[in-house]
PDB file of C-alpha atoms in Angstrom:
ATOM      1  CA  GLN Z1132       0.000   0.001   0.000  1.00  0.00           C
ATOM      2  CA  VAL Z1133       1.002   3.633  -0.314  1.00  0.00           C
ATOM      3  CA  GLN Z1134       3.511   4.921   2.208  1.00  0.00           C
ATOM      4  CA  LEU Z1135       4.781   8.448   2.779  1.00  0.00           C
ATOM      5  CA  GLN Z1136       8.133   9.380   4.297  1.00  0.00           C
ATOM      6  CA  GLU Z1137       9.246  12.852   5.321  1.00  0.00           C
ATOM      7  CA  SER Z1138      12.898  13.856   5.150  1.00  0.00           C
ATOM      8  CA  GLY Z1139      14.955  16.965   5.691  1.00  0.00           C
ATOM      9  CA  PRO Z1140      17.118  18.829   8.201  1.00  0.00           C
ATOM     10  CA  GLY Z1141      16.043  18.508  11.798  1.00  0.00           C
ATOM     11  CA  LEU Z1142      17.586  21.848  12.752  1.00  0.00           C
ATOM     12  CA  VAL Z1143      17.132  25.158  10.954  1.00  0.00           C
ATOM     13  CA  LYS Z1144      18.512  28.547  11.975  1.00  0.00           C
ATOM     14  CA  PRO Z1145      16.172  31.490  12.532  1.00  0.00           C
ATOM     15  CA  SER Z1146      15.470  33.569   9.412  1.00  0.00           C
ATOM     16  CA  GLN Z1147      16.501  30.698   7.149  1.00  0.00           C
ATOM     17  CA  THR Z1148      14.304  28.495   4.955  1.00  0.00           C
ATOM     18  CA  LEU Z1149      12.947  25.173   6.162  1.00  0.00           C
ATOM     19  CA  SER Z1150      12.959  22.559   3.387  1.00  0.00           C
ATOM     20  CA  LEU Z1151      11.299  19.155   3.655  1.00  0.00           C
ATOM     21  CA  THR Z1152      10.568  16.407   1.151  1.00  0.00           C
ATOM     22  CA  CYS Z1153       7.886  13.739   1.213  1.00  0.00           C
ATOM     23  CA  THR Z1154       8.642  10.579  -0.754  1.00  0.00           C
ATOM     24  CA  VAL Z1155       5.654   8.547  -1.911  1.00  0.00           C
ATOM     25  CA  SER Z1156       6.135   4.798  -2.314  1.00  0.00           C
ATOM     26  CA  GLY Z1157       3.737   2.081  -3.389  1.00  0.00           C
ATOM     27  CA  GLY Z1158       1.788   4.388  -5.681  1.00  0.00           C
ATOM     28  CA  SER Z1159       2.112   7.220  -8.160  1.00  0.00           C
ATOM     29  CA  ILE Z1160       2.057  10.841  -7.081  1.00  0.00           C
ATOM     30  CA  SER Z1161       0.752  11.656 -10.563  1.00  0.00           C
ATOM     31  CA  SER Z1162      -2.606   9.979 -10.016  1.00  0.00           C
ATOM     32  CA  ASP Z1163      -5.586  12.190 -10.795  1.00  0.00           C
ATOM     33  CA  TYR Z1164      -7.330  10.983  -7.654  1.00  0.00           C
ATOM     34  CA  TYR Z1165      -5.175  12.628  -5.022  1.00  0.00           C
ATOM     35  CA  TYR Z1166      -3.910  15.841  -3.556  1.00  0.00           C
ATOM     36  CA  TRP Z1167      -0.827  15.931  -1.350  1.00  0.00           C
ATOM     37  CA  SER Z1168      -0.581  17.939   1.828  1.00  0.00           C
ATOM     38  CA  TRP Z1169       1.626  19.196   4.642  1.00  0.00           C
ATOM     39  CA  ILE Z1170       0.465  19.518   8.258  1.00  0.00           C
ATOM     40  CA  ARG Z1171       2.439  20.501  11.322  1.00  0.00           C
ATOM     41  CA  GLN Z1172       2.087  20.104  15.068  1.00  0.00           C
ATOM     42  CA  PRO Z1173       4.089  21.953  17.723  1.00  0.00           C
ATOM     43  CA  ALA Z1174       4.956  19.786  20.684  1.00  0.00           C
ATOM     44  CA  GLY Z1175       1.943  19.326  22.938  1.00  0.00           C
ATOM     45  CA  LYS Z1176      -0.349  21.319  20.645  1.00  0.00           C
ATOM     46  CA  GLY Z1177      -2.876  20.709  17.898  1.00  0.00           C
ATOM     47  CA  LEU Z1178      -2.659  20.109  14.180  1.00  0.00           C
ATOM     48  CA  GLU Z1179      -2.173  22.996  11.764  1.00  0.00           C
ATOM     49  CA  TRP Z1180      -2.847  22.515   8.056  1.00  0.00           C
ATOM     50  CA  ILE Z1181      -0.104  24.120   5.960  1.00  0.00           C
ATOM     51  CA  GLY Z1182      -1.254  23.518   2.401  1.00  0.00           C
ATOM     52  CA  ARG Z1183      -1.880  21.088  -0.429  1.00  0.00           C
ATOM     53  CA  ILE Z1184      -0.805  20.480  -4.012  1.00  0.00           C
ATOM     54  CA  TYR Z1185      -2.328  18.653  -6.937  1.00  0.00           C
ATOM     55  CA  THR Z1186      -0.278  16.719  -9.460  1.00  0.00           C
ATOM     56  CA  SER Z1187      -0.767  19.591 -11.920  1.00  0.00           C
ATOM     57  CA  GLY Z1188       1.062  21.880  -9.513  1.00  0.00           C
ATOM     58  CA  SER Z1189      -2.043  23.754  -8.368  1.00  0.00           C
ATOM     59  CA  THR Z1190      -1.713  24.762  -4.715  1.00  0.00           C
ATOM     60  CA  ASN Z1191      -3.725  26.021  -1.752  1.00  0.00           C
ATOM     61  CA  TYR Z1192      -2.077  27.441   1.363  1.00  0.00           C
ATOM     62  CA  ASN Z1193      -3.095  28.289   4.905  1.00  0.00           C
ATOM     63  CA  PRO Z1194      -3.661  32.082   4.813  1.00  0.00           C
ATOM     64  CA  SER Z1195      -1.647  32.520   8.004  1.00  0.00           C
ATOM     65  CA  LEU Z1196       1.432  30.998   6.318  1.00  0.00           C
ATOM     66  CA  LYS Z1197       0.801  31.836   2.682  1.00  0.00           C
ATOM     67  CA  SER Z1198       3.431  34.556   2.395  1.00  0.00           C
ATOM     68  CA  ARG Z1199       6.177  32.160   3.512  1.00  0.00           C
ATOM     69  CA  VAL Z1200       5.116  28.775   2.101  1.00  0.00           C
ATOM     70  CA  THR Z1201       5.830  27.043  -1.174  1.00  0.00           C
ATOM     71  CA  ILE Z1202       4.736  23.476  -1.909  1.00  0.00           C
ATOM     72  CA  SER Z1203       5.984  21.827  -5.081  1.00  0.00           C
ATOM     73  CA  VAL Z1204       5.791  18.422  -6.721  1.00  0.00           C
ATOM     74  CA  ASP Z1205       8.430  16.397  -8.574  1.00  0.00           C
ATOM     75  CA  THR Z1206       6.626  13.635 -10.426  1.00  0.00           C
ATOM     76  CA  SER Z1207       9.881  12.173 -11.758  1.00  0.00           C
ATOM     77  CA  LYS Z1208      10.985  11.415  -8.213  1.00  0.00           C
ATOM     78  CA  ASN Z1209       7.496  10.689  -6.837  1.00  0.00           C
ATOM     79  CA  GLN Z1210       8.051  13.410  -4.250  1.00  0.00           C
ATOM     80  CA  PHE Z1211       6.529  16.640  -3.079  1.00  0.00           C
ATOM     81  CA  SER Z1212       8.238  19.303  -1.035  1.00  0.00           C
ATOM     82  CA  LEU Z1213       7.668  22.066   1.473  1.00  0.00           C
ATOM     83  CA  LYS Z1214       9.627  25.281   1.774  1.00  0.00           C
ATOM     84  CA  LEU Z1215       8.919  27.679   4.622  1.00  0.00           C
ATOM     85  CA  SER Z1216      10.929  30.874   4.597  1.00  0.00           C
ATOM     86  CA  SER Z1217      11.990  33.290   7.321  1.00  0.00           C
ATOM     87  CA  VAL Z1218      11.478  30.740  10.073  1.00  0.00           C
ATOM     88  CA  THR Z1219      11.317  31.573  13.766  1.00  0.00           C
ATOM     89  CA  ALA Z1220      11.072  29.488  16.915  1.00  0.00           C
ATOM     90  CA  ALA Z1221       7.303  29.415  16.391  1.00  0.00           C
ATOM     91  CA  ASP Z1222       7.886  27.162  13.378  1.00  0.00           C
ATOM     92  CA  THR Z1223       9.411  24.448  15.573  1.00  0.00           C
ATOM     93  CA  ALA Z1224       7.121  21.450  15.181  1.00  0.00           C
ATOM     94  CA  MET Z1225       6.558  17.928  13.963  1.00  0.00           C
ATOM     95  CA  TYR Z1226       5.868  18.139  10.232  1.00  0.00           C
ATOM     96  CA  TYR Z1227       3.675  15.539   8.543  1.00  0.00           C
ATOM     97  CA  CYS Z1228       2.978  14.886   4.906  1.00  0.00           C
ATOM     98  CA  ALA Z1229      -0.294  13.246   3.936  1.00  0.00           C
ATOM     99  CA  ARG Z1230      -2.349  12.100   0.988  1.00  0.00           C
ATOM    100  CA  ILE Z1231      -5.751  13.633   0.351  1.00  0.00           C
ATOM    101  CA  ARG Z1232      -8.363  11.640  -1.465  1.00  0.00           C
ATOM    102  CA  ALA Z1233     -12.069  11.912  -2.137  1.00  0.00           C
ATOM    103  CA  ALA Z1234     -14.663   9.301  -1.300  1.00  0.00           C
ATOM    104  CA  ALA Z1235     -15.515   7.392  -4.483  1.00  0.00           C
ATOM    105  CA  GLY Z1236     -17.750   9.400  -6.773  1.00  0.00           C
ATOM    106  CA  THR Z1237     -17.902  12.387  -4.433  1.00  0.00           C
ATOM    107  CA  ASN Z1238     -15.959  15.524  -3.569  1.00  0.00           C
ATOM    108  CA  TYR Z1239     -15.714  14.643   0.122  1.00  0.00           C
ATOM    109  CA  TYR Z1240     -11.980  14.946   0.673  1.00  0.00           C
ATOM    110  CA  TYR Z1241     -10.041  13.582   3.625  1.00  0.00           C
ATOM    111  CA  LEU Z1242      -6.443  12.821   4.621  1.00  0.00           C
ATOM    112  CA  ASP Z1243      -6.226   9.062   4.478  1.00  0.00           C
ATOM    113  CA  VAL Z1244      -2.503   8.253   4.470  1.00  0.00           C
ATOM    114  CA  TRP Z1245       0.035  10.012   6.665  1.00  0.00           C
ATOM    115  CA  GLY Z1246       3.778   9.886   7.013  1.00  0.00           C
ATOM    116  CA  LYS Z1247       5.298   9.248  10.418  1.00  0.00           C
ATOM    117  CA  GLY Z1248       6.411  12.851  10.700  1.00  0.00           C
ATOM    118  CA  THR Z1249       9.732  14.600  11.088  1.00  0.00           C
ATOM    119  CA  THR Z1250      10.726  16.979  13.849  1.00  0.00           C
ATOM    120  CA  VAL Z1251      12.095  20.366  12.876  1.00  0.00           C
ATOM    121  CA  THR Z1252      13.638  22.660  15.460  1.00  0.00           C
ATOM    122  CA  VAL Z1253      14.362  26.305  14.719  1.00  0.00           C
ATOM    123  CA  SER Z1254      17.303  27.431  16.790  1.00  0.00           C
ATOM    124  CA  SER Z1255      20.630  29.151  16.395  1.00  0.00           C
TER     125      SER Z1255
ATOM    126  CA  ASP A1398     -11.345  31.191   7.016  1.00  0.00           C
ATOM    127  CA  ILE A1399     -13.439  28.469   8.617  1.00  0.00           C
ATOM    128  CA  GLN A1400     -12.780  28.020  12.326  1.00  0.00           C
ATOM    129  CA  MET A1401     -13.415  24.656  13.954  1.00  0.00           C
ATOM    130  CA  THR A1402     -14.130  24.485  17.688  1.00  0.00           C
ATOM    131  CA  GLN A1403     -14.201  21.231  19.629  1.00  0.00           C
ATOM    132  CA  SER A1404     -15.663  20.571  23.030  1.00  0.00           C
ATOM    133  CA  PRO A1405     -14.666  19.545  25.511  1.00  0.00           C
ATOM    134  CA  SER A1406     -10.913  20.115  25.257  1.00  0.00           C
ATOM    135  CA  SER A1407     -10.364  17.168  27.556  1.00  0.00           C
ATOM    136  CA  LEU A1408     -12.515  14.384  28.879  1.00  0.00           C
ATOM    137  CA  SER A1409     -12.078  11.667  31.494  1.00  0.00           C
ATOM    138  CA  ALA A1410     -13.969   8.442  31.007  1.00  0.00           C
ATOM    139  CA  SER A1411     -13.864   4.774  31.922  1.00  0.00           C
ATOM    140  CA  VAL A1412     -13.624   1.632  29.822  1.00  0.00           C
ATOM    141  CA  GLY A1413     -17.100   0.749  28.644  1.00  0.00           C
ATOM    142  CA  ASP A1414     -18.430   4.319  28.779  1.00  0.00           C
ATOM    143  CA  ARG A1415     -20.250   5.982  25.914  1.00  0.00           C
ATOM    144  CA  VAL A1416     -18.460   9.166  24.940  1.00  0.00           C
ATOM    145  CA  THR A1417     -19.446  12.056  22.680  1.00  0.00           C
ATOM    146  CA  ILE A1418     -17.161  14.777  21.336  1.00  0.00           C
ATOM    147  CA  THR A1419     -18.573  17.848  19.630  1.00  0.00           C
ATOM    148  CA  CYS A1420     -17.186  19.929  16.783  1.00  0.00           C
ATOM    149  CA  ARG A1421     -18.676  23.216  15.612  1.00  0.00           C
ATOM    150  CA  ALA A1422     -17.817  25.083  12.417  1.00  0.00           C
ATOM    151  CA  SER A1423     -17.860  28.865  12.151  1.00  0.00           C
ATOM    152  CA  GLN A1424     -20.001  28.602   9.011  1.00  0.00           C
ATOM    153  CA  ILE A1425     -22.102  25.985   7.287  1.00  0.00           C
ATOM    154  CA  ILE A1426     -19.911  23.211   5.898  1.00  0.00           C
ATOM    155  CA  SER A1427     -22.641  20.737   4.897  1.00  0.00           C
ATOM    156  CA  ASN A1428     -21.146  17.362   5.879  1.00  0.00           C
ATOM    157  CA  TYR A1429     -17.562  18.047   4.772  1.00  0.00           C
ATOM    158  CA  LEU A1430     -16.246  16.988   8.154  1.00  0.00           C
ATOM    159  CA  ASN A1431     -13.662  14.374   9.067  1.00  0.00           C
ATOM    160  CA  TRP A1432     -12.512  12.905  12.386  1.00  0.00           C
ATOM    161  CA  TYR A1433      -9.013  11.694  13.270  1.00  0.00           C
ATOM    162  CA  GLN A1434      -7.514   9.871  16.235  1.00  0.00           C
ATOM    163  CA  GLN A1435      -3.964  10.572  17.354  1.00  0.00           C
ATOM    164  CA  LYS A1436      -1.992   8.603  19.896  1.00  0.00           C
ATOM    165  CA  PRO A1437       1.183   9.948  21.516  1.00  0.00           C
ATOM    166  CA  GLY A1438       4.156   9.900  19.169  1.00  0.00           C
ATOM    167  CA  LYS A1439       2.056   8.758  16.230  1.00  0.00           C
ATOM    168  CA  ALA A1440       0.575  10.349  13.148  1.00  0.00           C
ATOM    169  CA  PRO A1441      -3.171  10.991  13.110  1.00  0.00           C
ATOM    170  CA  LYS A1442      -5.401   8.214  11.831  1.00  0.00           C
ATOM    171  CA  LEU A1443      -8.602   8.780   9.868  1.00  0.00           C
ATOM    172  CA  LEU A1444     -11.715   7.478  11.624  1.00  0.00           C
ATOM    173  CA  ILE A1445     -14.714   9.108   9.957  1.00  0.00           C
ATOM    174  CA  TYR A1446     -15.106  11.035   6.701  1.00  0.00           C
ATOM    175  CA  ALA A1447     -18.030  12.978   5.262  1.00  0.00           C
ATOM    176  CA  ALA A1448     -19.363  13.382   8.806  1.00  0.00           C
ATOM    177  CA  SER A1449     -20.696   9.849   9.184  1.00  0.00           C
ATOM    178  CA  SER A1450     -18.839   7.412   6.909  1.00  0.00           C
ATOM    179  CA  LEU A1451     -16.637   4.938   8.744  1.00  0.00           C
ATOM    180  CA  GLN A1452     -13.159   4.520   7.294  1.00  0.00           C
ATOM    181  CA  SER A1453     -12.322   0.951   6.349  1.00  0.00           C
ATOM    182  CA  GLY A1454     -10.862  -1.004   9.243  1.00  0.00           C
ATOM    183  CA  VAL A1455     -12.163   1.336  11.952  1.00  0.00           C
ATOM    184  CA  PRO A1456     -14.222  -0.430  14.647  1.00  0.00           C
ATOM    185  CA  SER A1457     -17.973   0.076  14.478  1.00  0.00           C
ATOM    186  CA  ARG A1458     -18.065   1.500  18.012  1.00  0.00           C
ATOM    187  CA  PHE A1459     -16.982   4.769  16.379  1.00  0.00           C
ATOM    188  CA  SER A1460     -19.705   6.787  14.712  1.00  0.00           C
ATOM    189  CA  GLY A1461     -20.162  10.318  13.455  1.00  0.00           C
ATOM    190  CA  SER A1462     -23.165  12.503  12.871  1.00  0.00           C
ATOM    191  CA  GLY A1463     -24.161  16.034  12.058  1.00  0.00           C
ATOM    192  CA  SER A1464     -24.493  18.445   9.205  1.00  0.00           C
ATOM    193  CA  GLY A1465     -24.331  22.186   8.712  1.00  0.00           C
ATOM    194  CA  THR A1466     -22.274  23.555  11.595  1.00  0.00           C
ATOM    195  CA  ASP A1467     -22.612  20.997  14.394  1.00  0.00           C
ATOM    196  CA  PHE A1468     -21.079  17.551  14.451  1.00  0.00           C
ATOM    197  CA  THR A1469     -20.453  14.751  16.920  1.00  0.00           C
ATOM    198  CA  LEU A1470     -18.105  11.819  17.238  1.00  0.00           C
ATOM    199  CA  THR A1471     -19.440   9.048  19.446  1.00  0.00           C
ATOM    200  CA  ILE A1472     -17.613   6.061  20.854  1.00  0.00           C
ATOM    201  CA  SER A1473     -20.279   3.627  21.987  1.00  0.00           C
ATOM    202  CA  SER A1474     -18.215   1.590  24.453  1.00  0.00           C
ATOM    203  CA  LEU A1475     -14.741   2.833  25.244  1.00  0.00           C
ATOM    204  CA  GLN A1476     -11.901   0.389  24.886  1.00  0.00           C
ATOM    205  CA  PRO A1477      -8.430   0.821  26.412  1.00  0.00           C
ATOM    206  CA  GLU A1478      -6.927   1.564  22.998  1.00  0.00           C
ATOM    207  CA  ASP A1479      -9.345   4.474  22.431  1.00  0.00           C
ATOM    208  CA  PHE A1480      -7.644   6.769  24.918  1.00  0.00           C
ATOM    209  CA  ALA A1481      -6.108   9.320  22.594  1.00  0.00           C
ATOM    210  CA  THR A1482      -6.635  12.806  21.198  1.00  0.00           C
ATOM    211  CA  TYR A1483      -9.357  13.357  18.611  1.00  0.00           C
ATOM    212  CA  TYR A1484      -9.471  16.071  15.958  1.00  0.00           C
ATOM    213  CA  CYS A1485     -12.146  17.227  13.585  1.00  0.00           C
ATOM    214  CA  GLN A1486     -11.215  18.748  10.212  1.00  0.00           C
ATOM    215  CA  GLN A1487     -13.280  20.496   7.560  1.00  0.00           C
ATOM    216  CA  SER A1488     -12.821  20.024   3.830  1.00  0.00           C
ATOM    217  CA  TYR A1489     -15.698  22.266   2.716  1.00  0.00           C
ATOM    218  CA  SER A1490     -13.194  24.949   1.832  1.00  0.00           C
ATOM    219  CA  SER A1491     -10.066  24.257  -0.183  1.00  0.00           C
ATOM    220  CA  LEU A1492      -8.328  25.826   2.807  1.00  0.00           C
ATOM    221  CA  TYR A1493      -8.598  23.063   5.351  1.00  0.00           C
ATOM    222  CA  SER A1494      -8.678  23.584   9.105  1.00  0.00           C
ATOM    223  CA  PHE A1495      -8.627  21.406  12.209  1.00  0.00           C
ATOM    224  CA  GLY A1496     -10.294  21.688  15.565  1.00  0.00           C
ATOM    225  CA  GLN A1497      -8.015  22.198  18.560  1.00  0.00           C
ATOM    226  CA  GLY A1498      -8.397  18.598  19.671  1.00  0.00           C
ATOM    227  CA  THR A1499     -10.101  16.681  22.477  1.00  0.00           C
ATOM    228  CA  LYS A1500      -7.901  14.630  24.768  1.00  0.00           C
ATOM    229  CA  LEU A1501      -9.663  11.541  26.047  1.00  0.00           C
ATOM    230  CA  GLU A1502      -8.135  10.285  29.268  1.00  0.00           C
ATOM    231  CA  ILE A1503      -8.731   7.335  31.527  1.00  0.00           C
ATOM    232  CA  LYS A1504     -10.767   8.085  34.656  1.00  0.00           C
TER     233      LYS A1504
END
């Protein structure tokens, strides 16, 4: 079955750009049926949706992060990526990638497959 | 933006209890509402989608209901493995949002 795996630096300096990659295995990222998403969770706090991308490259971002976020897709590598610029300590969190799909024949979307997450700490 | 508010934020219950968690949207979202369970150190797991549809493999003691702005997740008879944090999430808007979570603890 499809599996997702996050990767990237675990430590980023303030004001720099956080870069993470999600590798999709067991299925094609180019499928018309799915979006791909990033979600984060500060330690001990709730989930925050960051954004999503379709295989065509079309994106939607959380308005609170939109000015700093870029999500991209590399179909040749079966990966999608997150870049978050000008990071501060408030960006320290567990970052998850996930697959979004719709219930068959509907437009009811949900996040059905998640990666295990990767911890990113912003500190000098 | 659509804000999602869960209540209560935390809940103590015993094995065998019936438990209900509520989620309210700041605007009408029809039934574009999903529920997730998260255990410590783990990624969230989808339980319910489209407000009331049970994800494959999820025990039938979990159920969801509601439409419009008010939704509930019910666990009919708590099992030890159900003690976790639960989140609702709306997909009515292309800009998704989660509730703040409800932590279900053992009494």
